[in-house]
Amino acid sequence: MITIIATVESIEQAHKLLPSVDVLFFGEERFGLRLPHHFSREEQRELVTLAHQHGKKAMVAVNGIMHPEKMKEVPEYLAFLKEINVDVISLGDPGIVYIMRKHPELALPYVYDGETLVTSARQMNFWAKKGAVGAVLAREVPFEEMKIMSKELAIPAEVLVYGATCIHQSLRPLLKNYYNFTQQKESVSKERGLFLAEPKKAETHYSIFEDSHGTHIFADKDIQLMNELADLVAYQFTTWKLDGIFCPGDDFVAIAACFDQARQALEKGEFDDALRLSLSEQIEKHHPVNRELTTGFYYIDPDAIK
């Protein structure tokens, strides 16, 4: 069975997404990385209840790098997530695994999200032995390597099939430092819509923002793998992630519906070229006009990656 995980930016959007997706992905800024919206504790409770009412699951992002001051706050947050019956959390800091082992009453099923570090079946299986129920595959793994990995994986690998890719994170407040140096007062939040462009390449668009986790820079183009879904399913990559951090509102809902339609067609053996092309066109229609789409590393020769 194919599982679709989708980020969510509001309670209203969650209602619209749930007919198309299996798992809502959300959290709060203190512990979660690069989310479309940061929800209050009561809103997180409401989202979990809503997902369960629809027979779906709630996954909460606890995937930040927890420096000592934040790590002290993690047990309280895990207790809250247990209390509201969250189904699974996404984490990248091994310290959280240590806390859950030390305090079994705080333990939750978890997906290991080590960002660019998760590049081999061996690493995913290591975390499976530590209790992970899944792992987020790095965006930089080509399909030729994924095919080899598929024969060895002990847990599901989550694959980004639509959305933005973070290519750099630093705890340093790079934007604030720049504005301080240039004696400017500007917002550094995601809502500001800042981006970097390469010299002599004005069309490039590397989105950048700052929060309590530091500075985040995103790839110039967003991932769109509608044309590759059949190959992914053939090699058992059936956990799909849709990230709407830069695709807001009903447009993201429409894109999620496209992937749900593709999922249903694949499961029925009816995913033909006409449908694939039609759904790709619909995604392009709803994708932000200032962001291009790409297959990322999917078709890159593994030997070409240094």
mmCIF file of C-alpha atoms in Angstrom:
data_model
loop_
_atom_site.group_PDB
_atom_site.id
_atom_site.type_symbol
_atom_site.label_atom_id
_atom_site.label_comp_id
_atom_site.label_asym_id
_atom_site.label_seq_id
_atom_site.Cartn_x
_atom_site.Cartn_y
_atom_site.Cartn_z
ATOM 1 C CA MET A 1 0.000 0.000 0.000
ATOM 2 C CA ILE A 2 1.156 3.500 -0.855
ATOM 3 C CA THR A 3 1.262 6.030 1.994
ATOM 4 C CA ILE A 4 1.076 9.782 1.366
ATOM 5 C CA ILE A 5 2.434 12.147 4.021
ATOM 6 C CA ALA A 6 1.681 15.855 3.675
ATOM 7 C CA THR A 7 2.662 18.970 5.577
ATOM 8 C CA VAL A 8 -0.191 21.185 6.734
ATOM 9 C CA GLU A 9 -0.405 24.952 7.251
ATOM 10 C CA SER A 10 -3.779 25.376 8.967
ATOM 11 C CA ILE A 11 -6.722 23.515 10.476
ATOM 12 C CA GLU A 12 -8.782 24.543 7.458
ATOM 13 C CA GLN A 13 -6.208 23.100 5.049
ATOM 14 C CA ALA A 14 -6.039 19.886 7.098
ATOM 15 C CA HIS A 15 -9.777 19.309 6.513
ATOM 16 C CA LYS A 16 -9.195 19.648 2.763
ATOM 17 C CA LEU A 17 -6.062 17.456 2.695
ATOM 18 C CA LEU A 18 -7.381 14.498 4.663
ATOM 19 C CA PRO A 19 -9.444 12.960 1.837
ATOM 20 C CA SER A 20 -6.229 12.697 -0.219
ATOM 21 C CA VAL A 21 -3.473 11.904 2.291
ATOM 22 C CA ASP A 22 -2.801 9.321 4.973
ATOM 23 C CA VAL A 23 -0.599 11.255 7.388
ATOM 24 C CA LEU A 24 -0.630 14.919 8.434
ATOM 25 C CA PHE A 25 2.845 16.294 9.189
ATOM 26 C CA PHE A 26 3.087 19.319 11.493
ATOM 27 C CA GLY A 27 4.652 20.682 14.647
ATOM 28 C CA GLU A 28 5.853 23.768 16.450
ATOM 29 C CA GLU A 29 8.803 26.032 15.730
ATOM 30 C CA ARG A 30 10.705 25.204 18.903
ATOM 31 C CA PHE A 31 11.306 21.573 17.912
ATOM 32 C CA GLY A 32 10.379 21.175 14.222
ATOM 33 C CA LEU A 33 12.390 22.116 11.146
ATOM 34 C CA ARG A 34 11.133 24.038 8.106
ATOM 35 C CA LEU A 35 7.382 23.729 8.598
ATOM 36 C CA PRO A 36 4.768 25.671 6.591
ATOM 37 C CA HIS A 37 3.209 26.837 9.858
ATOM 38 C CA HIS A 38 3.896 26.585 13.589
ATOM 39 C CA PHE A 39 0.941 25.311 15.584
ATOM 40 C CA SER A 40 0.034 25.987 19.213
ATOM 41 C CA ARG A 41 -0.371 23.075 21.599
ATOM 42 C CA GLU A 42 -4.161 23.249 21.372
ATOM 43 C CA GLU A 43 -3.996 23.336 17.580
ATOM 44 C CA GLN A 44 -1.734 20.275 17.585
ATOM 45 C CA ARG A 45 -4.266 18.493 19.772
ATOM 46 C CA GLU A 46 -7.026 19.461 17.342
ATOM 47 C CA LEU A 47 -5.024 18.217 14.333
ATOM 48 C CA VAL A 48 -4.404 14.827 15.951
ATOM 49 C CA THR A 49 -8.094 14.455 16.780
ATOM 50 C CA LEU A 50 -9.073 15.508 13.262
ATOM 51 C CA ALA A 51 -6.698 13.018 11.643
ATOM 52 C CA HIS A 52 -7.977 10.179 13.822
ATOM 53 C CA GLN A 53 -11.608 11.079 13.095
ATOM 54 C CA HIS A 54 -10.826 10.515 9.409
ATOM 55 C CA GLY A 55 -9.028 7.241 10.090
ATOM 56 C CA LYS A 56 -5.680 8.866 9.289
ATOM 57 C CA LYS A 57 -2.454 9.445 11.274
ATOM 58 C CA ALA A 58 -0.638 12.424 12.750
ATOM 59 C CA MET A 59 3.145 12.759 12.534
ATOM 60 C CA VAL A 60 4.836 15.523 14.509
ATOM 61 C CA ALA A 61 8.176 17.076 13.617
ATOM 62 C CA VAL A 62 10.694 16.833 16.449
ATOM 63 C CA ASN A 63 13.495 16.860 13.902
ATOM 64 C CA GLY A 64 15.503 19.890 14.952
ATOM 65 C CA ILE A 65 19.088 19.691 16.141
ATOM 66 C CA MET A 66 18.529 19.901 19.860
ATOM 67 C CA HIS A 67 21.267 21.941 21.471
ATOM 68 C CA PRO A 68 21.458 21.598 25.275
ATOM 69 C CA GLU A 69 18.917 24.310 26.086
ATOM 70 C CA LYS A 70 16.347 22.728 23.779
ATOM 71 C CA MET A 71 17.130 19.154 24.776
ATOM 72 C CA LYS A 72 16.094 20.020 28.327
ATOM 73 C CA GLU A 73 12.636 20.862 26.997
ATOM 74 C CA VAL A 74 12.188 17.716 24.909
ATOM 75 C CA PRO A 75 10.831 15.427 27.687
ATOM 76 C CA GLU A 76 7.964 17.818 28.407
ATOM 77 C CA TYR A 77 7.081 17.984 24.706
ATOM 78 C CA LEU A 78 7.219 14.206 24.311
ATOM 79 C CA ALA A 79 4.884 13.871 27.307
ATOM 80 C CA PHE A 80 2.464 16.265 25.635
ATOM 81 C CA LEU A 81 2.603 14.323 22.340
ATOM 82 C CA LYS A 82 1.929 11.079 24.211
ATOM 83 C CA GLU A 83 -1.013 12.693 25.983
ATOM 84 C CA ILE A 84 -2.673 13.798 22.722
ATOM 85 C CA ASN A 85 -2.065 10.364 21.109
ATOM 86 C CA VAL A 86 0.309 11.363 18.322
ATOM 87 C CA ASP A 87 0.955 8.335 16.098
ATOM 88 C CA VAL A 88 4.593 8.913 15.193
ATOM 89 C CA ILE A 89 7.287 11.571 15.423
ATOM 90 C CA SER A 90 10.072 12.498 13.035
ATOM 91 C CA LEU A 91 13.468 13.021 14.658
ATOM 92 C CA GLY A 92 17.083 13.480 13.672
ATOM 93 C CA ASP A 93 18.869 14.011 16.974
ATOM 94 C CA PRO A 94 19.978 10.740 18.627
ATOM 95 C CA GLY A 95 19.606 12.476 21.986
ATOM 96 C CA ILE A 96 15.837 12.146 21.639
ATOM 97 C CA VAL A 97 16.173 8.393 21.148
ATOM 98 C CA TYR A 98 18.279 8.315 24.322
ATOM 99 C CA ILE A 99 15.587 10.192 26.248
ATOM 100 C CA MET A 100 12.880 7.777 25.103
ATOM 101 C CA ARG A 101 15.013 4.793 26.088
ATOM 102 C CA LYS A 102 15.815 6.289 29.468
ATOM 103 C CA HIS A 103 12.156 7.192 30.043
ATOM 104 C CA PRO A 104 9.985 4.490 28.399
ATOM 105 C CA GLU A 105 6.849 6.334 29.443
ATOM 106 C CA LEU A 106 7.827 9.057 26.934
ATOM 107 C CA ALA A 107 8.573 6.690 24.046
ATOM 108 C CA LEU A 108 6.791 7.180 20.735
ATOM 109 C CA PRO A 109 7.178 5.411 17.385
ATOM 110 C CA TYR A 110 9.657 7.427 15.351
ATOM 111 C CA VAL A 111 10.901 7.947 11.817
ATOM 112 C CA TYR A 112 14.598 8.769 11.593
ATOM 113 C CA ASP A 113 15.176 12.007 9.677
ATOM 114 C CA GLY A 114 18.885 12.713 9.431
ATOM 115 C CA GLU A 115 18.523 14.876 6.297
ATOM 116 C CA THR A 116 21.531 14.501 3.946
ATOM 117 C CA LEU A 117 23.053 11.774 6.147
ATOM 118 C CA VAL A 118 20.497 9.094 5.250
ATOM 119 C CA THR A 119 22.049 7.704 2.083
ATOM 120 C CA SER A 120 22.363 3.945 2.584
ATOM 121 C CA ALA A 121 20.307 0.907 3.546
ATOM 122 C CA ARG A 122 22.940 0.101 6.142
ATOM 123 C CA GLN A 123 22.296 3.358 7.954
ATOM 124 C CA MET A 124 18.521 2.982 7.790
ATOM 125 C CA ASN A 125 18.734 -0.566 9.095
ATOM 126 C CA PHE A 126 20.960 0.631 11.933
ATOM 127 C CA TRP A 127 18.168 2.943 13.076
ATOM 128 C CA ALA A 128 15.635 0.173 12.572
ATOM 129 C CA LYS A 129 17.568 -1.835 15.163
ATOM 130 C CA LYS A 130 17.305 1.202 17.469
ATOM 131 C CA GLY A 131 13.524 1.220 17.119
ATOM 132 C CA ALA A 132 12.818 3.413 14.079
ATOM 133 C CA VAL A 133 9.687 2.486 12.136
ATOM 134 C CA GLY A 134 10.912 4.333 9.030
ATOM 135 C CA ALA A 135 13.584 6.688 7.727
ATOM 136 C CA VAL A 136 13.615 9.768 5.504
ATOM 137 C CA LEU A 137 15.782 9.182 2.446
ATOM 138 C CA ALA A 138 18.204 11.986 1.603
ATOM 139 C CA ARG A 139 17.121 13.964 -1.455
ATOM 140 C CA GLU A 140 20.577 13.489 -2.967
ATOM 141 C CA VAL A 141 20.287 9.734 -3.579
ATOM 142 C CA PRO A 142 19.903 8.836 -7.301
ATOM 143 C CA PHE A 143 17.383 6.215 -8.359
ATOM 144 C CA GLU A 144 20.103 3.789 -9.478
ATOM 145 C CA GLU A 145 21.294 3.654 -5.861
ATOM 146 C CA MET A 146 17.738 3.472 -4.552
ATOM 147 C CA LYS A 147 17.170 0.339 -6.635
ATOM 148 C CA ILE A 148 20.087 -1.345 -4.885
ATOM 149 C CA MET A 149 18.932 -0.129 -1.462
ATOM 150 C CA SER A 150 15.416 -1.477 -1.969
ATOM 151 C CA LYS A 151 16.650 -5.073 -1.716
ATOM 152 C CA GLU A 152 18.187 -4.458 1.703
ATOM 153 C CA LEU A 153 15.846 -2.087 3.566
ATOM 154 C CA ALA A 154 14.308 -3.354 6.789
ATOM 155 C CA ILE A 155 12.004 -0.316 7.210
ATOM 156 C CA PRO A 156 10.116 1.969 4.786
ATOM 157 C CA ALA A 157 12.078 4.803 3.202
ATOM 158 C CA GLU A 158 10.219 8.090 2.910
ATOM 159 C CA VAL A 159 10.794 9.741 -0.477
ATOM 160 C CA LEU A 160 10.095 13.386 -1.284
ATOM 161 C CA VAL A 161 7.910 13.313 -4.392
ATOM 162 C CA TYR A 162 6.909 16.971 -4.282
ATOM 163 C CA GLY A 163 8.324 20.061 -2.594
ATOM 164 C CA ALA A 164 11.367 22.097 -1.684
ATOM 165 C CA THR A 165 14.787 20.737 -0.742
ATOM 166 C CA CYS A 166 16.936 22.324 1.951
ATOM 167 C CA ILE A 167 20.575 22.460 0.815
ATOM 168 C CA HIS A 168 22.102 24.304 3.775
ATOM 169 C CA GLN A 169 21.366 24.874 7.444
ATOM 170 C CA SER A 170 23.551 26.768 9.878
ATOM 171 C CA LEU A 171 22.842 27.660 13.489
ATOM 172 C CA ARG A 172 24.471 31.009 12.724
ATOM 173 C CA PRO A 173 22.057 33.921 12.076
ATOM 174 C CA LEU A 174 23.536 34.643 8.652
ATOM 175 C CA LEU A 175 20.763 37.003 7.558
ATOM 176 C CA LYS A 176 20.787 39.028 10.767
ATOM 177 C CA ASN A 177 24.565 39.261 10.578
ATOM 178 C CA TYR A 178 24.309 40.565 7.023
ATOM 179 C CA TYR A 179 21.679 43.143 7.887
ATOM 180 C CA ASN A 180 23.645 44.257 10.934
ATOM 181 C CA PHE A 181 26.773 44.652 8.809
ATOM 182 C CA THR A 182 24.925 46.663 6.159
ATOM 183 C CA GLN A 183 23.033 48.635 8.832
ATOM 184 C CA GLN A 184 19.600 47.565 7.610
ATOM 185 C CA LYS A 185 16.517 46.523 9.529
ATOM 186 C CA GLU A 186 14.685 43.787 7.668
ATOM 187 C CA SER A 187 12.581 40.755 8.554
ATOM 188 C CA VAL A 188 14.375 37.402 8.234
ATOM 189 C CA SER A 189 11.285 35.176 8.515
ATOM 190 C CA LYS A 190 10.007 32.790 5.861
ATOM 191 C CA GLU A 191 7.085 35.106 5.217
ATOM 192 C CA ARG A 192 9.510 37.805 4.020
ATOM 193 C CA GLY A 193 10.119 35.718 0.884
ATOM 194 C CA LEU A 194 13.858 36.339 0.666
ATOM 195 C CA PHE A 195 16.024 34.485 -1.829
ATOM 196 C CA LEU A 196 19.585 34.399 -3.118
ATOM 197 C CA ALA A 197 20.555 34.599 -6.781
ATOM 198 C CA GLU A 198 23.841 33.495 -8.301
ATOM 199 C CA PRO A 199 26.086 36.189 -9.806
ATOM 200 C CA LYS A 200 25.098 36.842 -13.439
ATOM 201 C CA LYS A 201 22.148 34.410 -13.033
ATOM 202 C CA ALA A 202 19.266 36.629 -11.998
ATOM 203 C CA GLU A 203 16.764 33.844 -12.648
ATOM 204 C CA THR A 204 18.123 31.636 -9.830
ATOM 205 C CA HIS A 205 15.996 31.550 -6.706
ATOM 206 C CA TYR A 206 17.542 30.036 -3.540
ATOM 207 C CA SER A 207 14.945 30.712 -0.834
ATOM 208 C CA ILE A 208 16.430 31.677 2.525
ATOM 209 C CA PHE A 209 15.020 32.422 5.973
ATOM 210 C CA GLU A 210 15.951 32.347 9.647
ATOM 211 C CA ASP A 211 14.333 30.971 12.783
ATOM 212 C CA SER A 212 15.443 29.647 16.167
ATOM 213 C CA HIS A 213 17.164 26.714 14.412
ATOM 214 C CA GLY A 214 19.375 29.078 12.406
ATOM 215 C CA THR A 215 19.526 29.889 8.704
ATOM 216 C CA HIS A 216 17.933 27.693 6.035
ATOM 217 C CA ILE A 217 18.711 27.821 2.299
ATOM 218 C CA PHE A 218 16.729 25.862 -0.281
ATOM 219 C CA ALA A 219 17.555 24.484 -3.709
ATOM 220 C CA ASP A 220 16.789 26.656 -6.708
ATOM 221 C CA LYS A 221 14.180 24.172 -8.008
ATOM 222 C CA ASP A 222 11.549 22.059 -6.262
ATOM 223 C CA ILE A 223 11.099 18.294 -6.616
ATOM 224 C CA GLN A 224 8.256 16.835 -8.710
ATOM 225 C CA LEU A 225 8.312 13.068 -9.318
ATOM 226 C CA MET A 226 4.886 12.361 -10.803
ATOM 227 C CA ASN A 227 6.517 10.871 -13.906
ATOM 228 C CA GLU A 228 8.675 8.588 -11.751
ATOM 229 C CA LEU A 229 6.017 7.186 -9.423
ATOM 230 C CA ALA A 230 5.589 3.882 -11.247
ATOM 231 C CA ASP A 231 9.314 3.148 -10.972
ATOM 232 C CA LEU A 232 9.310 4.054 -7.285
ATOM 233 C CA VAL A 233 6.437 1.666 -6.599
ATOM 234 C CA ALA A 234 8.114 -1.084 -8.616
ATOM 235 C CA TYR A 235 11.032 -0.925 -6.172
ATOM 236 C CA GLN A 236 8.838 -0.684 -3.056
ATOM 237 C CA PHE A 237 9.356 3.023 -2.401
ATOM 238 C CA THR A 238 5.754 3.549 -1.394
ATOM 239 C CA THR A 239 6.019 6.177 1.346
ATOM 240 C CA TRP A 240 5.636 9.531 -0.397
ATOM 241 C CA LYS A 241 6.198 12.944 1.168
ATOM 242 C CA LEU A 242 4.543 16.141 -0.078
ATOM 243 C CA ASP A 243 6.092 19.337 1.323
ATOM 244 C CA GLY A 244 4.069 22.516 0.979
ATOM 245 C CA ILE A 245 6.405 24.948 2.705
ATOM 246 C CA PHE A 246 6.462 27.206 -0.387
ATOM 247 C CA CYS A 247 3.146 26.119 -1.929
ATOM 248 C CA PRO A 248 0.322 27.524 0.196
ATOM 249 C CA GLY A 249 -3.413 27.090 0.503
ATOM 250 C CA ASP A 250 -5.659 25.344 -1.963
ATOM 251 C CA ASP A 251 -2.892 24.968 -4.538
ATOM 252 C CA PHE A 252 -1.120 22.491 -2.257
ATOM 253 C CA VAL A 253 -4.425 20.709 -1.623
ATOM 254 C CA ALA A 254 -4.916 20.342 -5.390
ATOM 255 C CA ILE A 255 -1.381 18.949 -5.792
ATOM 256 C CA ALA A 256 -2.011 16.435 -3.005
ATOM 257 C CA ALA A 257 -5.185 15.342 -4.805
ATOM 258 C CA CYS A 258 -3.116 14.726 -7.956
ATOM 259 C CA PHE A 259 -0.777 12.378 -6.115
ATOM 260 C CA ASP A 260 -3.739 10.624 -4.517
ATOM 261 C CA GLN A 261 -5.256 10.101 -7.968
ATOM 262 C CA ALA A 262 -1.943 8.704 -9.175
ATOM 263 C CA ARG A 263 -1.760 6.436 -6.130
ATOM 264 C CA GLN A 264 -5.230 5.017 -6.785
ATOM 265 C CA ALA A 265 -4.446 4.455 -10.465
ATOM 266 C CA LEU A 266 -1.179 2.686 -9.650
ATOM 267 C CA GLU A 267 -2.858 0.393 -7.163
ATOM 268 C CA LYS A 268 -5.461 -0.513 -9.813
ATOM 269 C CA GLY A 269 -2.881 -0.910 -12.583
ATOM 270 C CA GLU A 270 -4.396 2.026 -14.496
ATOM 271 C CA PHE A 271 -1.583 4.587 -14.348
ATOM 272 C CA ASP A 272 -1.072 5.215 -18.057
ATOM 273 C CA ASP A 273 0.859 7.930 -19.910
ATOM 274 C CA ALA A 274 -2.220 10.058 -20.547
ATOM 275 C CA LEU A 275 -3.076 10.248 -16.852
ATOM 276 C CA ARG A 276 0.560 10.812 -15.876
ATOM 277 C CA LEU A 277 0.874 13.743 -18.271
ATOM 278 C CA SER A 278 -2.472 15.197 -17.230
ATOM 279 C CA LEU A 279 -1.572 15.093 -13.549
ATOM 280 C CA SER A 280 1.860 16.610 -14.225
ATOM 281 C CA GLU A 281 0.192 19.496 -16.055
ATOM 282 C CA GLN A 282 -2.165 20.052 -13.133
ATOM 283 C CA ILE A 283 0.751 20.149 -10.698
ATOM 284 C CA GLU A 284 2.537 22.720 -12.830
ATOM 285 C CA LYS A 285 -0.646 24.801 -12.881
ATOM 286 C CA HIS A 286 -0.873 24.877 -9.089
ATOM 287 C CA HIS A 287 2.863 25.162 -8.364
ATOM 288 C CA PRO A 288 4.136 28.680 -7.432
ATOM 289 C CA VAL A 289 5.033 30.635 -10.564
ATOM 290 C CA ASN A 290 8.335 31.853 -9.136
ATOM 291 C CA ARG A 291 9.639 28.333 -8.471
ATOM 292 C CA GLU A 292 10.749 25.807 -11.091
ATOM 293 C CA LEU A 293 10.286 22.054 -10.921
ATOM 294 C CA THR A 294 12.909 19.333 -11.334
ATOM 295 C CA THR A 295 13.585 15.659 -10.661
ATOM 296 C CA GLY A 296 16.605 16.642 -8.563
ATOM 297 C CA PHE A 297 19.199 13.885 -8.214
ATOM 298 C CA TYR A 298 16.828 11.178 -9.452
ATOM 299 C CA TYR A 299 18.474 10.613 -12.863
ATOM 300 C CA ILE A 300 22.034 11.549 -11.926
ATOM 301 C CA ASP A 301 24.719 8.916 -12.458
ATOM 302 C CA PRO A 302 25.887 7.879 -8.946
ATOM 303 C CA ASP A 303 29.490 7.966 -10.161
ATOM 304 C CA ALA A 304 29.055 11.666 -11.028
ATOM 305 C CA ILE A 305 28.345 12.604 -7.395
ATOM 306 C CA LYS A 306 31.425 13.729 -5.515
#
